[in-house]
Short mmCIF file of C-alpha atoms and ligand atoms in Angstrom, two decimals:
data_model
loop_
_atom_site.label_atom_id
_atom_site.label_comp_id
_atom_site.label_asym_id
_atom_site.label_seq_id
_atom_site.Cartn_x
_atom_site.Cartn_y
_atom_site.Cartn_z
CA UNK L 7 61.88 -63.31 -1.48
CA UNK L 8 58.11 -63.99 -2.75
CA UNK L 9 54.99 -63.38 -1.01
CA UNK L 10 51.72 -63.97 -2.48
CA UNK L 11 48.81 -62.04 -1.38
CA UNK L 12 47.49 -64.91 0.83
CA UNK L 13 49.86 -65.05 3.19
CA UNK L 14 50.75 -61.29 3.59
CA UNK L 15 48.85 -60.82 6.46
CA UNK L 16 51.30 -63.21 8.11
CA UNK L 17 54.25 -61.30 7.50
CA UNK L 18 52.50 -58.61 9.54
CA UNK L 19 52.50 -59.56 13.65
CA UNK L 20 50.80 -56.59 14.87
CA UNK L 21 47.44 -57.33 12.83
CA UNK L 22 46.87 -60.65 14.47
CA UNK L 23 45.14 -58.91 17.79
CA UNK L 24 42.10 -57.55 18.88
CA UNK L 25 40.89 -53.95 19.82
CA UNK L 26 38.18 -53.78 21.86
CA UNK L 27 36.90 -57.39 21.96
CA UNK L 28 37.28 -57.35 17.70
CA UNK L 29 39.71 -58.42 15.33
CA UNK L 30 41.70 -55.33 14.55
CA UNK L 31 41.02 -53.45 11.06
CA UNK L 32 44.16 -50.99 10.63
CA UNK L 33 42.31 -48.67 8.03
CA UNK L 34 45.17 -45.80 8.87
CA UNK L 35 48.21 -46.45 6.64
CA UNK L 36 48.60 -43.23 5.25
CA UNK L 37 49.23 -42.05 8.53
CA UNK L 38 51.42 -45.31 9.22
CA UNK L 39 51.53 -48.48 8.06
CA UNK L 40 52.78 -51.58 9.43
CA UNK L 41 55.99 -53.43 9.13
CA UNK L 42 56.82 -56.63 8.45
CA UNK L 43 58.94 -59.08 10.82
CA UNK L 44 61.46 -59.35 8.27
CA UNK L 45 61.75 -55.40 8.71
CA UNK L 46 61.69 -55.72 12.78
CA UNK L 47 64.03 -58.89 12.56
CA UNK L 48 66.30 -56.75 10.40
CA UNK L 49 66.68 -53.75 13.24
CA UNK L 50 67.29 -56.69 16.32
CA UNK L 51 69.42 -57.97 14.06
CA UNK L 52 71.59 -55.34 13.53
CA UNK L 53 71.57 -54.01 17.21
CA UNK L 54 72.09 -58.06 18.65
CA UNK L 55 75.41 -58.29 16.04
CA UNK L 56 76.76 -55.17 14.02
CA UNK L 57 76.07 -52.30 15.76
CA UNK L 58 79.14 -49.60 15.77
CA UNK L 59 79.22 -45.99 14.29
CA UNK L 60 79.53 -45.82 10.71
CA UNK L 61 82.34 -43.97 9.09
CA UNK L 62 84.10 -43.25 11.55
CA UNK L 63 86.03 -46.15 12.88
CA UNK L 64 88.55 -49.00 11.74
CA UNK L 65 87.25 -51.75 13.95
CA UNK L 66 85.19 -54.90 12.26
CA UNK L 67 81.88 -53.55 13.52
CA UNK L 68 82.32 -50.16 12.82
CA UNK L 69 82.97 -51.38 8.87
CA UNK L 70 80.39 -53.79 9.42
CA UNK L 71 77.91 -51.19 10.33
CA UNK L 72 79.44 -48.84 7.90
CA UNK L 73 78.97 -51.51 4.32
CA UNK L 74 75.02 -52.38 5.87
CA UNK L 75 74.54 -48.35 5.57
CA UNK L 76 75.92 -47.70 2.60
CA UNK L 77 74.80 -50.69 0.82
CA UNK L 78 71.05 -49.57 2.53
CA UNK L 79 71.54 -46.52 0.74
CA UNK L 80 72.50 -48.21 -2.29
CA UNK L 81 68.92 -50.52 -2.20
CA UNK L 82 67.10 -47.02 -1.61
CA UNK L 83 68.53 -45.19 -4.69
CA UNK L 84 67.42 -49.01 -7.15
CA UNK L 85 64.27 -48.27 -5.57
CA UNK L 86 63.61 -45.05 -7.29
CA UNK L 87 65.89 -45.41 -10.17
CA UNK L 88 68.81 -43.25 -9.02
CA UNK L 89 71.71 -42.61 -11.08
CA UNK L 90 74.45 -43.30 -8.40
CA UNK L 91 74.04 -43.43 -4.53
CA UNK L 92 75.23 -40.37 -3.61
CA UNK L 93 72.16 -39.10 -4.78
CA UNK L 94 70.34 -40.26 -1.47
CA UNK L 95 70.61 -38.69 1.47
CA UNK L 96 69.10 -40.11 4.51
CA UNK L 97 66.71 -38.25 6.33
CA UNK L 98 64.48 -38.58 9.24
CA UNK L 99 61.35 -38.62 6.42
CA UNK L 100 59.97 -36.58 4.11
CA UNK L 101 59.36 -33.06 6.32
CA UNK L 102 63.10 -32.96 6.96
CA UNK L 103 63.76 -33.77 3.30
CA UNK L 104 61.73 -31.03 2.08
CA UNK L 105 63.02 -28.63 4.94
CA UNK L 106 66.85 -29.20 3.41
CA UNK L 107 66.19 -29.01 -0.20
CA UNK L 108 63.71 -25.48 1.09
CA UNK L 109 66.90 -24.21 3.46
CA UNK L 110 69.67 -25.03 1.32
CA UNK L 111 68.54 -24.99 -2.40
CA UNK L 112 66.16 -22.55 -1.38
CA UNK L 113 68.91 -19.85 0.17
CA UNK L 114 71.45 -19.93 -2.53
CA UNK L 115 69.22 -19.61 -5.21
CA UNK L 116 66.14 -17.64 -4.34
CA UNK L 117 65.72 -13.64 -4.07
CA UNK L 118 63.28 -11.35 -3.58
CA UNK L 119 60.92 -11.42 -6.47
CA UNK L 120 61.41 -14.82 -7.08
CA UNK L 121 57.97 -17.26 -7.03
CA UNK L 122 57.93 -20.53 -5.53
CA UNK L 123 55.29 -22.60 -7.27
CA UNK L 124 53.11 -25.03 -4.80
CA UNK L 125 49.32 -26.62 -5.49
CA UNK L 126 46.25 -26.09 -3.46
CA UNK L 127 46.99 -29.93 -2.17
CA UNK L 128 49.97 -29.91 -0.07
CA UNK L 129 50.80 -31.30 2.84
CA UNK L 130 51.99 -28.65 4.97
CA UNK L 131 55.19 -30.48 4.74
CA UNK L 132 55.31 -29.24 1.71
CA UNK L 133 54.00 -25.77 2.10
CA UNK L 134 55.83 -24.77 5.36
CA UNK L 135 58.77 -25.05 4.75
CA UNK L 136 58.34 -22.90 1.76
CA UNK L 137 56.46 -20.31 3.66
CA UNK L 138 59.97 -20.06 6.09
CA UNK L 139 62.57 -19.61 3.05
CA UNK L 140 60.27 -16.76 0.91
CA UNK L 141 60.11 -15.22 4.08
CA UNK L 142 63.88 -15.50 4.39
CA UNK L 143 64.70 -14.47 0.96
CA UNK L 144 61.44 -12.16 -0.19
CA UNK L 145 60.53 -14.91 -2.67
CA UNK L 146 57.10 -15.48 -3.22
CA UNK L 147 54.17 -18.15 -3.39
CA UNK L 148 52.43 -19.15 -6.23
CA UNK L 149 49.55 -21.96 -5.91
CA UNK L 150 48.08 -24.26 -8.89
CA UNK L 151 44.36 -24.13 -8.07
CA UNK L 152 42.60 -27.85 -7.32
CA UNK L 153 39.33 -28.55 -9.66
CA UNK L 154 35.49 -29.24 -8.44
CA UNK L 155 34.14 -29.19 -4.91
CA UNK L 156 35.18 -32.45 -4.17
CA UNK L 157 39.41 -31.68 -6.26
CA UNK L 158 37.43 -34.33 -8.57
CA UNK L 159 39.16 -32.85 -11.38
CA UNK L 160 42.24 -32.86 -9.72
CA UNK L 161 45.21 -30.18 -10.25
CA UNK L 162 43.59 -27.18 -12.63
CA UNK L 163 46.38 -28.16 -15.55
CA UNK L 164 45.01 -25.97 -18.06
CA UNK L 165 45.69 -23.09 -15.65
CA UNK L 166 49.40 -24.27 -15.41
CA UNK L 167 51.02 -22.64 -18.48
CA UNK L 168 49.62 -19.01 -17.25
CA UNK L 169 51.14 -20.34 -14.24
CA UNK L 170 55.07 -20.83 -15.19
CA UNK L 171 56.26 -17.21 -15.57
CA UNK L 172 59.76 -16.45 -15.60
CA UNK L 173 59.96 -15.78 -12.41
CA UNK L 174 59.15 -19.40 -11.34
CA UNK L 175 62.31 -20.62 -9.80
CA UNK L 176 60.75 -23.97 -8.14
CA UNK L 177 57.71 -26.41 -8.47
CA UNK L 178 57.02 -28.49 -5.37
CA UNK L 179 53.76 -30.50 -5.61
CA UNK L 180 52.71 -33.83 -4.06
CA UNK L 181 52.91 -37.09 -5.74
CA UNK L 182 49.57 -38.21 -4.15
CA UNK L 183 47.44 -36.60 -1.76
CA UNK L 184 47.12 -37.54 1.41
CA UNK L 185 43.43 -36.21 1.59
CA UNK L 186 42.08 -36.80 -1.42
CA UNK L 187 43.55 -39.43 -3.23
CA UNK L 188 44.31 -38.10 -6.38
CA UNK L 189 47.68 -39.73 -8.47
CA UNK L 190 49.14 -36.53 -9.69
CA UNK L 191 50.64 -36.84 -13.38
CA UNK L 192 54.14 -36.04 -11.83
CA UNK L 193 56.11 -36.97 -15.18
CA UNK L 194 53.83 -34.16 -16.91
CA UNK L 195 54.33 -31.93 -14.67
CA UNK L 196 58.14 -32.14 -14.34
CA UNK L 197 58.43 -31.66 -18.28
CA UNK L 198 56.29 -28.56 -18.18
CA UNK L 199 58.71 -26.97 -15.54
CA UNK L 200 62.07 -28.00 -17.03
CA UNK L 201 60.91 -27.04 -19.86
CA UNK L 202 60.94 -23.31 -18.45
CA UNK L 203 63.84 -24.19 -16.80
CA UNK L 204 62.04 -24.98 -13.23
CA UNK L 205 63.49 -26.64 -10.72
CA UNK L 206 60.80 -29.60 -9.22
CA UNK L 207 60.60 -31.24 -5.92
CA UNK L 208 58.02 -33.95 -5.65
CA UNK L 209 56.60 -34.56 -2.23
CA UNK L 210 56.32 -38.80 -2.72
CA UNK L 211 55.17 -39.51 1.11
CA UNK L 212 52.51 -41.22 -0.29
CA UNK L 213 53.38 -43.05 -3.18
CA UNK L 214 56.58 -44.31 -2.48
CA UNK L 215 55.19 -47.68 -0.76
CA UNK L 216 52.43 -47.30 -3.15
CA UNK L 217 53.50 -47.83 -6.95
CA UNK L 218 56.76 -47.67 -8.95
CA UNK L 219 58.60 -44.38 -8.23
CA UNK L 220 61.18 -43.69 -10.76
CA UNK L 221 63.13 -40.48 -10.65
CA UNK L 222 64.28 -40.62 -14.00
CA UNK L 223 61.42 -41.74 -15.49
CA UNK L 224 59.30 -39.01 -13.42
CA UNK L 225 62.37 -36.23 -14.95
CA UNK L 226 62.19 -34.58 -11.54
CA UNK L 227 65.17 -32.82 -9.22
CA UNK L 228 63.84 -33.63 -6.04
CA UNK L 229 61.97 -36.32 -4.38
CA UNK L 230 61.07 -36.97 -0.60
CA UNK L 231 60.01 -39.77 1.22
CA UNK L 232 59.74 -41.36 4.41
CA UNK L 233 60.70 -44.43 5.92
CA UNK L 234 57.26 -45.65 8.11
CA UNK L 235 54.51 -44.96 5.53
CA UNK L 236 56.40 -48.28 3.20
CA UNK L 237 56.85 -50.80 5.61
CA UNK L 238 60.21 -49.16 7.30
CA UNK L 239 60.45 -48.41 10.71
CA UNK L 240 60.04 -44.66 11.80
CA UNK L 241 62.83 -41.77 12.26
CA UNK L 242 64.24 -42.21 8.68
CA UNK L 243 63.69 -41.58 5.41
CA UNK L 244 65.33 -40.46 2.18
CA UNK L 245 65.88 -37.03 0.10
CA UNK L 246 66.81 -37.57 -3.82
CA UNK L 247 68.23 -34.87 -5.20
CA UNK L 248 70.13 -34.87 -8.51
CA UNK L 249 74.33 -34.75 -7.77
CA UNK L 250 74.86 -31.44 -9.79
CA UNK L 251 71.99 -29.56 -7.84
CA UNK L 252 73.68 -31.55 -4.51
CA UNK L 253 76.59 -30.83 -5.19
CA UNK L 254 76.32 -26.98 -5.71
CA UNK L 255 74.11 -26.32 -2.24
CA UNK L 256 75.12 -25.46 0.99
CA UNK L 257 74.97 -27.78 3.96
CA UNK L 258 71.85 -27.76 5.70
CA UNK L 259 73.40 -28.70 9.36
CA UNK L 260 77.27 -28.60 10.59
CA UNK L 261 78.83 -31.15 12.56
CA UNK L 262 80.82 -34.01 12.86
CA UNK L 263 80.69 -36.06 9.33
CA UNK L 264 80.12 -33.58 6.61
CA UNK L 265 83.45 -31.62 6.28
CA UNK L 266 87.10 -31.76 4.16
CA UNK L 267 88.68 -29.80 6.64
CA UNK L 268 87.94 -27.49 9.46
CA UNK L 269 89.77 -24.49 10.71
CA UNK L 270 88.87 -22.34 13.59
CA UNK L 271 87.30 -20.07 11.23
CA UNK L 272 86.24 -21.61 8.45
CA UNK L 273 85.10 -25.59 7.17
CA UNK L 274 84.86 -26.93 3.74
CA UNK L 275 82.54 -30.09 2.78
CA UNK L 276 82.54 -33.13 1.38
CA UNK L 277 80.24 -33.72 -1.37
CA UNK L 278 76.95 -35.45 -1.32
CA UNK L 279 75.65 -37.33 0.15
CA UNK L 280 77.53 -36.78 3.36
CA UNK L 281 77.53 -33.51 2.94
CA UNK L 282 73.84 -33.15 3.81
CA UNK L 283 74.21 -35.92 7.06
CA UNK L 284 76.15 -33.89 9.70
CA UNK L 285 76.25 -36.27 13.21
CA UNK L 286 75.53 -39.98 13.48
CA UNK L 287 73.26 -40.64 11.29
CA UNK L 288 70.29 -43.02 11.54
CA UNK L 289 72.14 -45.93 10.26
CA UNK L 290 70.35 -48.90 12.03
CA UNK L 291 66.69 -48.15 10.91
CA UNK L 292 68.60 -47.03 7.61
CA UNK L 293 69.18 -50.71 6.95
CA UNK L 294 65.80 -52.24 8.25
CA UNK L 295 64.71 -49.23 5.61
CA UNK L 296 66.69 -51.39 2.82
CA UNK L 297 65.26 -54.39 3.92
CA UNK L 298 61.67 -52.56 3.14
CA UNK L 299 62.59 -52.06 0.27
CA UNK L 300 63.70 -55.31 -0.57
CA UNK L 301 60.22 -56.57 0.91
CA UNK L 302 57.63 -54.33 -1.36
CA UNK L 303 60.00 -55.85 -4.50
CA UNK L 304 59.52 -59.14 -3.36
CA UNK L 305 55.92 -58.34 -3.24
CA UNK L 306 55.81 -56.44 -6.42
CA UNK L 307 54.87 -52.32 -6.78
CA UNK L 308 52.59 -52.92 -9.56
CA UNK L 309 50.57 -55.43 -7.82
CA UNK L 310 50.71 -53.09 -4.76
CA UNK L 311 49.67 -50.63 -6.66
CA UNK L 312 46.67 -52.48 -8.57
CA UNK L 313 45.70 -54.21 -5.31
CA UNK L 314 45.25 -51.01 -3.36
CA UNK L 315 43.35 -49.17 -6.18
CA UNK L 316 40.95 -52.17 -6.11
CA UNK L 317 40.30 -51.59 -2.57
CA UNK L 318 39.69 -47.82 -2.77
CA UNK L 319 37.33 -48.33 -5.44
CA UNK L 320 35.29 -51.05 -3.70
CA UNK L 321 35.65 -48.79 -0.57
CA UNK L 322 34.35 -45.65 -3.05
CA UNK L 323 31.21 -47.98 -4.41
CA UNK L 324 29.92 -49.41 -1.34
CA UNK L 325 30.86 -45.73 0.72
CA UNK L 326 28.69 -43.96 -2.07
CA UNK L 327 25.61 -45.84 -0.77
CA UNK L 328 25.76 -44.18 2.48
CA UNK L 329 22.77 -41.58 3.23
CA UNK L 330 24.38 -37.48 3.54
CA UNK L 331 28.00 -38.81 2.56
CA UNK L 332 30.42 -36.38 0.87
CA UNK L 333 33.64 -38.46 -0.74
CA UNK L 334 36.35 -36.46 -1.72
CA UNK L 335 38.55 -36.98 -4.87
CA UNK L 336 38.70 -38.82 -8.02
CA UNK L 337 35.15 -40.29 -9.46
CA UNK L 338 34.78 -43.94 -9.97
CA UNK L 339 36.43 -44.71 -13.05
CA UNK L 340 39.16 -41.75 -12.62
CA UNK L 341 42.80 -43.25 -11.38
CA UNK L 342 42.68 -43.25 -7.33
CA UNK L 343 45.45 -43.87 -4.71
CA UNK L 344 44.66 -46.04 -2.20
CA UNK L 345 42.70 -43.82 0.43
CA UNK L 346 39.14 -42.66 0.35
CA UNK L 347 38.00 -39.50 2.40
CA UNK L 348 34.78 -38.82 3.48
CA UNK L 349 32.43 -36.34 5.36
CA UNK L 350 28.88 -36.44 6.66
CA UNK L 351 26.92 -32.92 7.12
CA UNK L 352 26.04 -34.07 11.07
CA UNK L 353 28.39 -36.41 12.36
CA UNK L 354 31.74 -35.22 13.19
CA UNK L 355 34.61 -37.06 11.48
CA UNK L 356 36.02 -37.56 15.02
CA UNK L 357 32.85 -39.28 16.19
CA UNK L 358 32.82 -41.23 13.50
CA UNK L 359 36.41 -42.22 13.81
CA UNK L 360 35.64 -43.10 17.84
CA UNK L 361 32.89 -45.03 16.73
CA UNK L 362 34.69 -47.02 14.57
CA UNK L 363 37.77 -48.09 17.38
CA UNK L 364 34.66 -49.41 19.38
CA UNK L 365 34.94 -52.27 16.41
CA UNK L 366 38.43 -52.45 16.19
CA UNK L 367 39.02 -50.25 13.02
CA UNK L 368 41.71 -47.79 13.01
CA UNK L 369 40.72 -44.66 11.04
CA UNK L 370 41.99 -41.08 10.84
CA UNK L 371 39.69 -38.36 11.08
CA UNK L 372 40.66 -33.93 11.10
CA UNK L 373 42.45 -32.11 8.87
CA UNK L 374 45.75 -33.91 7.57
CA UNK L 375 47.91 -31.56 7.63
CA UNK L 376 46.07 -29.85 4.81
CA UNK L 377 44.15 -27.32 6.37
CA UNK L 378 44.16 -24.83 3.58
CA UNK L 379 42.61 -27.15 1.40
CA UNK L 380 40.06 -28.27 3.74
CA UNK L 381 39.31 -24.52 4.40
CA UNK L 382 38.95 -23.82 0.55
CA UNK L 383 36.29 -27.03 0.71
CA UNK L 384 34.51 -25.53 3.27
CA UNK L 385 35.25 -28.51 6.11
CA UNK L 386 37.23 -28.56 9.25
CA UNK L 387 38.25 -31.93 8.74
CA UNK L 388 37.33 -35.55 7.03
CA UNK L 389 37.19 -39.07 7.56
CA UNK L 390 39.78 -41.34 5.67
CA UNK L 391 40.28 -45.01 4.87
CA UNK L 392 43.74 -45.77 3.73
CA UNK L 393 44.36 -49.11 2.35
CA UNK L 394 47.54 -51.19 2.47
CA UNK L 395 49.23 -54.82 0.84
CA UNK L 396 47.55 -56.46 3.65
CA UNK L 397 43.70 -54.71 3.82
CA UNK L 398 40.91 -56.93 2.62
CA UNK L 399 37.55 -56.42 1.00
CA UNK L 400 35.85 -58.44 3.85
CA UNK L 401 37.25 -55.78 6.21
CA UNK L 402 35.69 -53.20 4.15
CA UNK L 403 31.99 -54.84 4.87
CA UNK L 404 33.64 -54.69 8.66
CA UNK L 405 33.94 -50.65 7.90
CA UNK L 406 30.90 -49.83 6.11
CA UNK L 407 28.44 -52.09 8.91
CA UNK L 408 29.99 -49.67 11.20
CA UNK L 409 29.73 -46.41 9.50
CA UNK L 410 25.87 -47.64 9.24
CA UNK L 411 25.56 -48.04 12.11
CA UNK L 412 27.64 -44.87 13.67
CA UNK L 413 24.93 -43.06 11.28
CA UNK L 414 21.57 -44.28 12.97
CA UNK L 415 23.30 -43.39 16.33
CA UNK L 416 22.93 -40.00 15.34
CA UNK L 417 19.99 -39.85 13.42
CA UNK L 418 21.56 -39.25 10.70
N1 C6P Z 511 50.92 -37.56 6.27
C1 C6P Z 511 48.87 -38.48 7.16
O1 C6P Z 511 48.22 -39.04 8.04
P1 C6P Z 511 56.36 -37.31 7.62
O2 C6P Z 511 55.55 -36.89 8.81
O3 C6P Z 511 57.58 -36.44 7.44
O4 C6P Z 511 56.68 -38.77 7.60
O5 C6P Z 511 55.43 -37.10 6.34
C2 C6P Z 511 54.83 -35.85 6.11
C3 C6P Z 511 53.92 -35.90 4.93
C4 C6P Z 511 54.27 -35.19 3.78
N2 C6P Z 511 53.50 -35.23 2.67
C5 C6P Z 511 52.37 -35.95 2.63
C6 C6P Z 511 51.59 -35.99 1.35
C7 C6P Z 511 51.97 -36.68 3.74
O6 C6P Z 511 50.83 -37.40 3.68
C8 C6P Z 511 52.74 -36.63 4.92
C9 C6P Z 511 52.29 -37.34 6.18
C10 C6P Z 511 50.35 -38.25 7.40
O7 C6P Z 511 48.38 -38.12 6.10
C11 C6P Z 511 50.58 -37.57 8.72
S1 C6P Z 511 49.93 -35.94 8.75
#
């Protein structure tokens, strides 16, 4: 299926409203973003006609429901270049995917003296998880520093070699970040640390709907992502993991689903990936998840990609021009995701983000989850734009008229 950028809009039904007396501006897609009614048609759609458990039962519906999940998990592992399906398991988004491959991976191969490599930039999806399993184990953290006041320089790489001592067992670093916009060089980094033998999860929550992701390409071991921020509907989401690390971990849950055999005292398990899905698993927005997939192909990832880099970097120019603003993240000029995050000195970011739902823009404004960066930059919390296939330029204007005017409210 093709869309072209002029009608994309259309395939979204929730942006055709208004909030407050204006058309709606959903600005908030890195929290979020919208689906498309072939994505809500998909769910009804399975519910109104195929709906039985999967893999479990011998009836029509139950094998029904049982080929759309497996062949949604086959879609999911095209979309990032998988070797072979069992390589995906299905999660409910990234923060459980990180929280098996931290549990599992994480207790059968970690001891005490062992470092667990992070950045300054993570999520704390990314950094709690590892927090729970070095204090499990007596592991401990490691952080690659972020550059400049602003992380305009990004990741401190030339501090990375002094970095990947022996007693690195794991790099886990974000793909993009969710506060600053920076595109981390993810296929760099992932040769560095197999290179000293480094195992690498990549935290893709936010470039997954975003740009190509290619696990092979990228040479990593992990990769998380979640369902809702690329068009899927929410509760699921997907953990990569290559089969021979899979297939040598421990389950993360028991239950129904994921065993060989079970005694009264003791179980064995099937390989991946339904080793790692113990219970029913989310199969129905598991397939509307395939048919996101299908939907960001149709539309392209490299236009997506180009398209919301456009839209950050007119939203960076025109954002610049504002008196007392502090933009976070790459320069103009230097790659950019497709977010911009912003502070002023005296307008709090959630005053500026109430301000802006008065004309029907949807913005995000605190921390992000990444309160130890924000701490490092001195702030409790920032504004943020985050652009999607269906944001405009003219909705931009619609932002920065606002932010003007939130700014003389205050004196500012
Ligand atoms: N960031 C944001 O507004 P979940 O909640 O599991 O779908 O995704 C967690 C997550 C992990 N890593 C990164 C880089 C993320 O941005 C997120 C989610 C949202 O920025 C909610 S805090």
């Amino acid at each position: 299926m093709m869309t072209t950028w002029t009608n994309v809009r259309h395939d979204f039904p929730i942006l055709h409203q208004q909030v407050k007396g204006k058309p709606l501006v959903y600005l908030d897609n890195a929290a979020t973003a919208q689906k498309p009614k072939v994505v809500i048609d998909a769910l009804s759609h399975f519910y109104e006609r195929d709906n039985a458990n999967v893999h479990r039962g011998l009836h029509t519906l139950s094998n029904r429901a049982t080929d759309a999940y497996e062949g949604a998990r086959a879609k999911v592992a095209r979309f990032v270049n998988a070797a072979d399906s069992a390589e995906i398991i299905f999660t409910r988004g990234t923060t459980e995917s990180i929280n098996l491959v931290a549990a599992s991976w994480g207790s059968a191969n970690l001891k005490a003296g062992d470092v667990i490599l992070l950045t300054e930039m993570e999520h704390h999806s990314n950094l709690v998880p590892w927090q729970l399993i070095a204090q499990r184990t007596g592991a401990k953290l490691r952080y690659v520093p972020v550059l400049g006041p602003n992380v305009e320089g990004g990741l401190d790489l030339a501090a990375l070699d002094g970095l990947l001592t022996p007693e690195v067992k794991v790099f886990a670093f974000t793909h993009v970040s969710n506060s600053t916009g920076t595109i981390n060089p993810v296929a760099e980094l992932c040769a560095k640390a197999r290179s000293h033998g480094i195992v690498t999860v990549i935290d893709a929550a936010q470039s997954i709907g975003h740009m190509p992701v290619d696990v092979r390409a990228i040479g990593c071991d992990f990769l998380a992502f979640s369902g809702h921020k690329m068009a899927g509907v929410t509760g699921i989401g997907a953990l990569y993991g290559r089969r021979e690390l899979l297939d040598a971990m421990p389950p993360y849950q028991g239950g129904g689903g994921m065993i060989s055999q079970v005694e009264f005292f003791t179980a064995r398990w099937k390989p991946s990936p339904e080793r790692f899905e113990a219970g029913t698993p989310n199969f129905a927005d598991a397939v509307a998840l395939g048919v996101a997939c299908d939907y960001l192909d149709g539309l392209g990832r490299d236009k997506i990609a180009a398209h919301d880099h456009q839209l950050a970097k007119l939203a960076y120019e025109k954002l610049a021009t504002l008196p007392g603003i502090r933009l976070l993240g790459p320069g103009l000029g230097q790659e950019r995701s497709g977010l911009v995050s912003f502070s002023f000195a005296d307008v709090h970011a959630h005053d500026v983000v109430t301000f802006a739902d008065e004309d029907g823009i949807a913005l995000r404004g605190g921390h992000h989850c990444n309160q130890p960066l924000m701490r490092k930059l001195g702030l409790t919390g920032t504004t943020r734009a985050s652009f999607y296939v269906y944001n405009t330029a003219e909705e931009i204007d619609v932002l920065v008229a606002n932010l003007r005017k939130t700014l003389k409210f205050f004196g500012a």
